[in-house]
Amino acid sequence: MRKSILTASFLLAITIHGNSVPGDSAVSLTNATNFDGLILEEGITAELLTNSDGAFLKISADANPKKTPTAFLATVGVVPGTSYTYFTSARKESSSRILHLVGSDQGNIVWPGAEIEQGVARTHFTVPDGVSQIMLGISFLYPEDAGQVLIEDIGLFEGNIEVLPQSSGKNHFAALRSPKWWAIGLFMTCMLALVVVLHLTYQQRRKSKC
Amino acid sequence: MISLTLIFCYACFLFFGAGLLVYILFIKIGILPKGFSGLGPDYFLLLGLVSITTILAVYSIFLPIDLYLNLALFSIIYTLIIFHRETVTDIFASYYSAVKEHKNMFLTAFLAFTPLIIATFIFSLSEIQSFDTGLYHAQFIQWMEKHKTVPGLAWIHTRFAFNSHFHLLSALFSFSSLDLKNSSLTPLVFYPLNSFFFLMFAFRSIVKIAQGLRSRSLFIAVQYAALLFCSFALFGSKLQSPIPDSIVCILTLYVFLYFLEKFEYSRSWTPHQLIILLLVLILPTFKLSAGLIVLMILPLMWTKSLKQLVTIGVLAAIITIPYFVRNTIISGYPLYAIPSLDLVDVNWKIPAENALMENDIIKAWARIPYRNYQEVLALPLKEWLPQWWEIYAYDLIKHILEVSLISPLILLLVFLFRRKERFNKIAIIFGVLIVNLVFWFLSAPDPRFAWGFLLIMYALTLASLAKLLTFHRSEYLIGVGIFFFMYKSLWYTSNDWHQLLSKDSLAEIRYYPKQIPRASVKLFDAGTFPLWTPTRDDGRCYNAAVPCSPAPLSKVRMRGKDLDAGFFYDTKMP
């Protein structure tokens, strides 16, 4: 179990580090150094599973109607005063509500955040002054029955991002993987070159026939 | 719209390029004579379809059909096209001069048929309409994209055992490995091929209708009009789904049309003899129910020498052996669900009784759906036939079936009054059609399994009637009739328009087609490997990550450590 959680932490670390967004409008998390991995509160367990899309994390919570058991998926360094958008791609298999939570050593920054159902959930927030490290997590809201959520992916981007930007990093999860625009560009360039070559050949053949 | 147009360009390049290169190869090895005259763009596209499907069938046994294969195919075809650029320019120059010569006719025809072309485009961009796509097409395509042919894959879903090679092509053109996403971050998957090949057929039909009316060849005009409008009415609204029935119908129509228009009884190979042979061979790998179309090889074999018969045998082996191998890997049988043909002893084989039951279920569903299959199969013909007629024979299908029933009479009239050179060919076509339709009726008489056969019989009957009734200036009347029926066929699909008219839909389809719904699935981890199952009881996984099965599988185990190793049923498990 410990090995699985460590592997999951590692994969999620790659996810966050890999999803850096180059350019002026987004922060690069490539150089983040203070990643601490997965932190699970009491009553929460995690397991790494794999399918054709790669690895995903199954987080299960015991029934506990008086608490909000939380799993922090990753800890990352941030710039105070800057706004960020936190994304998760997940599938909920629980009757209780599951919400985003962004914490720090000075208390919660976002609670309650976006609700996780099926698919992508996003939470926009601004880091308060004096906070240089945040924890991205999910919380089960007073779970009356045991339940679970399958986290396919998480991501953190600078700014108020409505739609996930194209990222240049590599990712093994489908929802946040970088679009391969280069392949489309390559095709269009090749087609253009082909049209030019065929046109020149046509002209040449017409001349030689004349 | 933008992404689909780009994909159509890519498909056009890949199929045309592959077709042309294979054609050049046939010239070089001495099968075909030199020259390209009389070969339309659709000829090369179809030749490309056969070639690429065959390459994919062999390749997918060892490796997944992913972006790297796309890049490799593209690079090879591109390089060879550049190498043969003079031939390509000659072919395009001949097309250009043909269009230039009759530009008014082309312009008028395409303007007149614009509503049909626009409707085809819109349906190509709309939401998936086929139930089976959510049930297993999308999953099977995903398996092909991410894995090599997996032993015992039929244990995850028995429908995978039908192994339509059209889904190999669909995997190549799904472009999920490009990792494009829509505004709600759903990864984009494309299923463009039915639309692409329907548009190809539509363009041919439009040109033929215009030429037919212009030259007062009403047989051609009526035949193509009936085929185009009826095929649009039958599956136009399902063009966005990767259902094999539509492409099988289009290819079946091409086999009969090429035979009727271009087939020559000659000792040496002609380009159209070759394409008829290749299409006839590829069709059963797309859908086994089209298997008896191989009868169309018989007229071809009539004039051939022993050496040429060996060529036919070699081509048949190249196309069909990978199909048998893939079938055996997936289900344990070379042909599923025919368990009597049992050649290998493998531990992932589906038990014969399961295969027979699957066969019976499909047969019964095709006669009377939503009823216990054993009860349906126990019914005598006189009991299930009226119920079958009531269920399936409605609207257009009823009309097509009725006309098909009287078609032998019409054929006889044509024979009596108009003995023309085409009659022999029509008689052969009717012979093959009757054998195929009898087989269809006695096995699984769901009309969609025989769209191609029913449509060609219907169109030939109408066209023969039109020829009988030809009188002075009748082309004007026929022309008006054709446009009336085009609008009628558009109106026939009006029930499916509602999904297209919302503002959200229009905004979305501007860039990319509407996406397959996201499946609501849950994890079943009480078995021996993580498996997804749908939360709803309709058994549809849509495009959820594989492995996803319609129901939990507690006794199915992985044969190794990863999904590529495959699955088997562990009878020893409690």
XYZ file of C-alpha atoms in Angstrom, chain B residues 33-461:
429
model
C -2.183 -2.222 -68.246
C -0.457 1.179 -68.298
C -2.587 4.323 -68.224
C -5.180 5.861 -65.958
C -7.923 6.927 -68.323
C -11.519 6.440 -67.218
C -10.602 6.123 -63.552
C -12.430 8.599 -61.342
C -11.147 9.846 -57.978
C -13.478 7.422 -56.194
C -11.704 4.503 -57.895
C -8.409 5.440 -56.254
C -10.080 6.251 -52.929
C -11.649 2.790 -52.857
C -8.405 1.109 -53.853
C -6.752 3.071 -51.044
C -9.419 1.944 -48.604
C -8.755 -1.716 -49.438
C -4.959 -1.290 -49.274
C -4.877 0.640 -46.009
C -7.353 -1.751 -44.357
C -5.144 -4.676 -45.339
C -2.022 -2.958 -43.990
C -3.830 -2.157 -40.730
C -5.100 -5.717 -40.387
C -1.553 -7.095 -40.506
C -0.025 -4.288 -38.434
C -2.655 -4.449 -35.677
C -1.789 -8.075 -34.954
C 1.519 -6.853 -33.530
C 1.119 -3.177 -32.634
C -1.587 -0.614 -31.794
C -2.934 1.702 -34.502
C -1.610 4.922 -33.021
C -0.237 8.286 -34.066
C 3.117 6.767 -35.002
C 1.448 4.532 -37.576
C -0.421 7.550 -38.923
C 2.859 9.445 -39.250
C 4.597 6.471 -40.859
C 1.800 5.942 -43.414
C 1.637 9.637 -44.147
C 5.413 9.893 -44.621
C 5.631 6.860 -46.911
C 2.680 7.912 -49.078
C 3.887 11.508 -49.171
C 7.399 10.536 -50.256
C 6.122 8.188 -52.952
C 3.615 10.763 -54.221
C 6.441 13.287 -54.587
C 8.414 10.601 -56.408
C 5.472 9.958 -58.791
C 4.443 13.622 -59.010
C 4.303 13.613 -62.818
C 1.712 10.825 -62.828
C -0.283 12.627 -60.145
C -0.298 15.895 -62.086
C -1.393 14.072 -65.248
C -4.337 12.495 -63.408
C -5.380 15.770 -61.809
C -4.984 17.590 -65.122
C -7.352 15.089 -66.745
C -9.908 15.644 -63.940
C -9.524 19.379 -64.279
C -10.057 19.352 -68.031
C -13.142 17.109 -67.632
C -14.646 19.534 -65.112
C -13.687 22.519 -67.277
C -15.306 20.964 -70.326
C -18.649 20.496 -68.561
C -18.333 23.228 -65.971
C -21.906 24.465 -66.398
C -23.300 20.991 -65.851
C -21.126 20.430 -62.761
C -21.976 23.837 -61.358
C -25.720 23.422 -61.867
C -25.728 19.908 -60.465
C -23.791 20.772 -57.333
C -25.838 23.906 -56.743
C -29.036 21.919 -57.096
C -27.834 19.280 -54.650
C -26.410 21.743 -52.118
C -29.165 21.051 -49.514
C -28.281 17.362 -49.508
C -24.544 18.055 -49.173
C -25.133 20.545 -46.348
C -27.435 18.077 -44.577
C -24.764 15.380 -44.897
C -22.182 17.696 -43.358
C -24.486 18.649 -40.506
C -25.329 15.052 -39.686
C -21.614 14.251 -39.781
C -21.099 16.818 -37.027
C -24.036 15.879 -34.867
C -24.322 13.663 -31.817
C -23.760 9.906 -32.154
C -27.072 8.310 -33.130
C -26.245 4.622 -33.127
C -26.883 2.696 -29.907
C -24.202 0.148 -30.829
C -21.491 2.816 -30.947
C -21.934 3.398 -27.224
C -22.318 -0.331 -26.664
C -19.158 -1.585 -28.375
C -17.952 0.299 -31.484
C -16.218 3.076 -29.526
C -14.690 0.595 -27.092
C -13.430 -1.714 -29.835
C -11.912 1.223 -31.722
C -10.206 2.345 -28.526
C -8.752 -1.137 -27.985
C -7.322 -1.016 -31.517
C -5.798 2.410 -30.889
C -4.144 1.518 -27.621
C -3.323 -2.162 -27.896
C -2.281 -4.775 -30.390
C -4.841 -7.490 -31.096
C -5.523 -8.801 -27.623
C -6.015 -12.549 -27.088
C -9.395 -13.338 -25.577
C -10.687 -9.775 -25.988
C -14.123 -11.263 -26.636
C -14.310 -12.076 -22.918
C -14.585 -8.340 -22.180
C -17.474 -7.974 -24.648
C -18.626 -10.752 -26.969
C -19.453 -8.209 -29.704
C -15.711 -7.502 -30.037
C -15.457 -10.983 -31.550
C -17.247 -9.753 -34.680
C -14.020 -7.854 -35.398
C -15.130 -5.451 -38.122
C -12.057 -4.297 -40.008
C -13.861 -1.040 -40.665
C -13.087 -0.296 -37.025
C -9.380 -0.634 -37.752
C -9.757 2.184 -40.251
C -11.870 4.098 -37.743
C -9.049 3.728 -35.197
C -6.589 5.230 -37.682
C -8.881 8.208 -38.250
C -10.161 8.718 -34.686
C -7.159 10.941 -33.840
C -7.634 10.509 -30.116
C -3.849 10.335 -29.825
C -3.684 14.005 -30.871
C -5.109 14.789 -27.407
C -7.381 17.553 -28.670
C -10.116 18.671 -26.292
C -13.385 20.534 -26.493
C -14.425 23.410 -24.261
C -15.543 21.058 -21.498
C -12.176 19.305 -21.615
C -13.596 16.149 -23.120
C -10.869 14.521 -25.220
C -11.943 14.686 -28.860
C -12.533 11.522 -30.856
C -13.521 11.587 -34.526
C -15.440 9.009 -36.535
C -15.320 10.628 -39.988
C -15.200 7.691 -42.392
C -18.871 6.950 -43.003
C -19.430 10.627 -43.825
C -16.345 10.741 -46.016
C -17.298 7.736 -48.112
C -20.938 8.781 -48.273
C -19.872 12.174 -49.644
C -17.677 10.379 -52.156
C -20.666 8.322 -53.277
C -22.887 11.417 -53.271
C -20.491 13.271 -55.589
C -20.428 10.338 -57.988
C -24.214 10.118 -57.908
C -24.687 13.846 -58.490
C -22.388 13.782 -61.517
C -24.091 10.662 -62.899
C -27.585 12.094 -62.393
C -26.574 15.271 -64.222
C -24.905 13.321 -67.035
C -27.903 10.989 -67.249
C -30.408 13.827 -67.567
C -28.211 15.668 -70.045
C -27.724 12.677 -72.309
C -31.311 11.452 -71.793
C -30.030 8.231 -70.230
C -32.857 8.008 -67.754
C -31.825 4.577 -66.530
C -28.599 6.055 -65.089
C -30.284 9.177 -63.692
C -33.094 7.310 -61.947
C -30.824 4.563 -60.674
C -28.351 6.980 -59.046
C -31.097 9.249 -57.728
C -32.846 6.319 -56.049
C -29.577 5.079 -54.541
C -28.484 8.484 -53.298
C -31.764 9.595 -51.761
C -32.670 6.255 -50.240
C -29.229 5.731 -48.735
C -29.343 9.252 -47.307
C -32.810 8.641 -45.873
C -31.765 5.300 -44.379
C -28.477 6.203 -42.739
C -27.786 9.906 -43.389
C -28.624 10.808 -39.805
C -26.232 8.095 -38.536
C -23.231 9.137 -40.595
C -21.357 10.411 -37.531
C -21.386 6.908 -36.009
C -18.793 4.292 -36.956
C -21.437 1.694 -37.845
C -20.154 -0.819 -40.405
C -23.623 -1.100 -42.018
C -23.321 2.257 -43.820
C -19.883 1.671 -45.322
C -20.837 -1.907 -46.242
C -23.876 -0.514 -48.057
C -21.774 2.045 -49.955
C -19.142 -0.515 -50.961
C -21.827 -3.024 -51.994
C -23.383 -0.373 -54.227
C -19.988 0.297 -55.806
C -19.469 -3.405 -56.544
C -22.767 -3.622 -58.422
C -22.437 -0.229 -60.118
C -18.911 -0.907 -61.345
C -20.063 -4.301 -62.567
C -22.994 -2.800 -64.425
C -21.133 0.130 -65.945
C -17.520 -0.865 -66.356
C -17.205 -4.615 -66.248
C -15.837 -6.281 -69.385
C -15.481 -9.967 -70.048
C -11.828 -9.867 -71.031
C -9.032 -12.330 -70.546
C -6.619 -9.659 -69.345
C -7.210 -7.744 -66.143
C -9.030 -4.419 -66.364
C -8.898 -1.801 -63.578
C -12.593 -2.304 -62.757
C -12.330 -6.071 -62.629
C -9.594 -5.576 -60.054
C -11.518 -3.133 -57.869
C -14.634 -5.335 -57.965
C -12.497 -8.272 -56.827
C -10.848 -6.289 -54.034
C -14.105 -4.782 -52.770
C -15.795 -8.166 -52.787
C -12.906 -9.585 -50.754
C -12.776 -6.740 -48.233
C -16.554 -6.554 -47.629
C -16.888 -9.717 -45.474
C -14.094 -8.407 -43.231
C -16.212 -5.308 -42.589
C -19.382 -7.269 -41.903
C -19.698 -11.016 -42.191
C -23.359 -10.731 -43.211
C -22.123 -9.389 -46.582
C -20.116 -12.573 -47.097
C -22.126 -13.979 -49.992
C -21.231 -11.020 -52.181
C -18.188 -13.148 -53.066
C -20.517 -14.637 -55.695
C -19.693 -11.558 -57.745
C -16.236 -13.072 -58.288
C -17.767 -15.834 -60.434
C -18.319 -13.738 -63.604
C -14.786 -12.458 -63.119
C -13.333 -15.962 -62.936
C -15.216 -17.021 -66.053
C -12.667 -15.623 -68.472
C -9.498 -15.962 -66.453
C -6.533 -18.251 -67.072
C -5.075 -20.496 -64.385
C -2.300 -17.986 -63.695
C -4.863 -15.236 -63.208
C -6.880 -17.467 -60.913
C -3.732 -17.876 -58.826
C -3.499 -14.070 -58.670
C -7.085 -13.974 -57.380
C -6.162 -16.601 -54.782
C -3.098 -14.644 -53.645
C -5.061 -11.399 -53.319
C -7.800 -13.240 -51.421
C -5.197 -14.701 -49.069
C -3.534 -11.298 -48.457
C -6.874 -9.704 -47.556
C -8.584 -12.483 -45.629
C -5.797 -14.311 -43.744
C -5.126 -11.356 -41.378
C -8.892 -11.277 -40.720
C -8.935 -14.959 -39.756
C -5.819 -14.512 -37.612
C -7.288 -11.526 -35.784
C -10.570 -13.364 -35.267
C -8.702 -16.312 -33.798
C -6.715 -14.067 -31.472
C -9.835 -12.256 -30.273
C -12.279 -15.157 -29.873
C -10.440 -18.403 -30.616
C -12.371 -18.990 -33.858
C -11.390 -17.972 -37.410
C -15.012 -16.912 -37.997
C -17.175 -15.794 -35.113
C -19.891 -16.897 -34.390
C -19.354 -20.096 -36.387
C -17.883 -22.427 -33.760
C -17.999 -25.442 -36.068
C -14.945 -23.953 -37.782
C -12.542 -24.612 -34.920
C -8.875 -24.780 -35.924
C -6.754 -23.921 -32.889
C -6.719 -24.955 -29.263
C -6.216 -21.853 -27.129
C -7.127 -21.170 -23.520
C -9.053 -17.968 -24.322
C -11.541 -19.590 -26.679
C -15.190 -18.662 -26.222
C -17.134 -21.904 -25.544
C -19.011 -23.143 -28.626
C -22.349 -22.964 -26.826
C -21.777 -19.266 -26.013
C -20.959 -18.535 -29.656
C -24.040 -20.384 -30.852
C -26.162 -18.544 -28.310
C -24.775 -15.204 -29.546
C -25.662 -16.225 -33.079
C -29.178 -17.186 -32.003
C -29.686 -13.936 -30.094
C -28.731 -11.862 -33.148
C -30.899 -14.001 -35.418
C -33.885 -13.702 -33.081
C -33.406 -9.959 -32.556
C -33.378 -9.466 -36.321
C -36.714 -11.273 -36.580
C -38.556 -9.895 -33.552
C -36.606 -7.631 -31.182
C -37.209 -7.290 -27.422
C -38.452 -10.851 -27.006
C -36.930 -13.990 -25.543
C -34.664 -15.307 -28.277
C -35.547 -18.965 -27.783
C -39.261 -18.217 -28.110
C -38.662 -16.224 -31.304
C -36.517 -18.925 -32.892
C -39.122 -21.554 -32.034
C -41.800 -19.668 -33.983
C -42.620 -21.042 -37.451
C -42.192 -18.747 -40.469
C -45.911 -18.022 -40.809
C -45.958 -16.675 -37.247
C -42.818 -14.553 -37.136
C -43.085 -13.196 -40.683
C -46.184 -10.979 -40.092
C -44.664 -9.640 -36.881
C -41.337 -9.009 -38.607
C -43.113 -7.135 -41.419
C -44.994 -5.011 -38.916
C -41.822 -4.121 -36.986
C -39.360 -3.450 -39.790
C -41.465 -2.697 -42.858
C -42.405 0.904 -42.242
C -42.080 4.036 -44.359
C -39.219 3.815 -46.783
C -38.128 0.277 -45.917
C -41.670 -0.943 -46.583
C -41.624 0.764 -49.955
C -38.196 -0.704 -50.795
C -39.261 -4.200 -49.744
C -42.470 -3.993 -51.756
C -40.658 -2.832 -54.876
C -38.005 -5.523 -54.360
C -40.727 -8.166 -54.256
C -42.090 -7.136 -57.661
C -38.631 -6.626 -59.149
C -38.446 -10.023 -60.954
C -41.619 -9.053 -62.820
C -40.110 -5.744 -63.896
C -36.962 -7.537 -64.978
C -39.070 -9.837 -67.121
C -40.797 -6.845 -68.728
C -37.438 -5.250 -69.484
C -36.306 -8.520 -71.014
C -39.431 -8.739 -73.184
C -39.515 -5.153 -74.401
C -35.957 -3.866 -74.285
C -33.329 -6.453 -75.049
C -30.223 -4.494 -74.484
C -26.617 -5.331 -73.827
C -27.069 -4.487 -70.169
C -29.649 -7.198 -69.632
C -27.098 -9.986 -69.079
C -25.361 -7.991 -66.422
C -28.651 -7.075 -64.732
C -29.646 -10.740 -64.750
C -26.355 -11.696 -63.059
C -26.800 -8.929 -60.503
C -30.371 -10.046 -59.774
C -29.160 -13.630 -59.379
C -26.519 -12.607 -56.829
C -28.994 -10.293 -55.093
C -31.625 -12.997 -54.782
C -29.131 -15.478 -53.268
C -27.912 -12.829 -50.831
C -31.401 -11.692 -49.880
C -32.632 -15.243 -49.330
C -29.593 -15.886 -47.107
C -30.254 -12.607 -45.274
C -33.939 -13.407 -44.819
C -33.267 -16.887 -43.472
C -30.435 -15.828 -41.163
C -30.800 -12.363 -39.588
C -33.393 -10.339 -41.537
C -32.746 -6.927 -39.976
C -32.949 -4.569 -43.004
C -29.740 -2.750 -42.028
C -27.759 -5.963 -42.581
C -28.839 -5.881 -46.248
C -29.126 -2.170 -47.022
C -26.793 -2.457 -50.013
C -28.609 -5.422 -51.582
C -32.078 -3.975 -50.991
C -31.126 -0.558 -52.351
C -29.525 -1.811 -55.542
C -32.490 -4.083 -56.251
C -34.858 -1.184 -55.638
C -32.850 1.245 -57.764
C -32.441 -1.158 -60.663
C -36.168 -1.882 -60.628
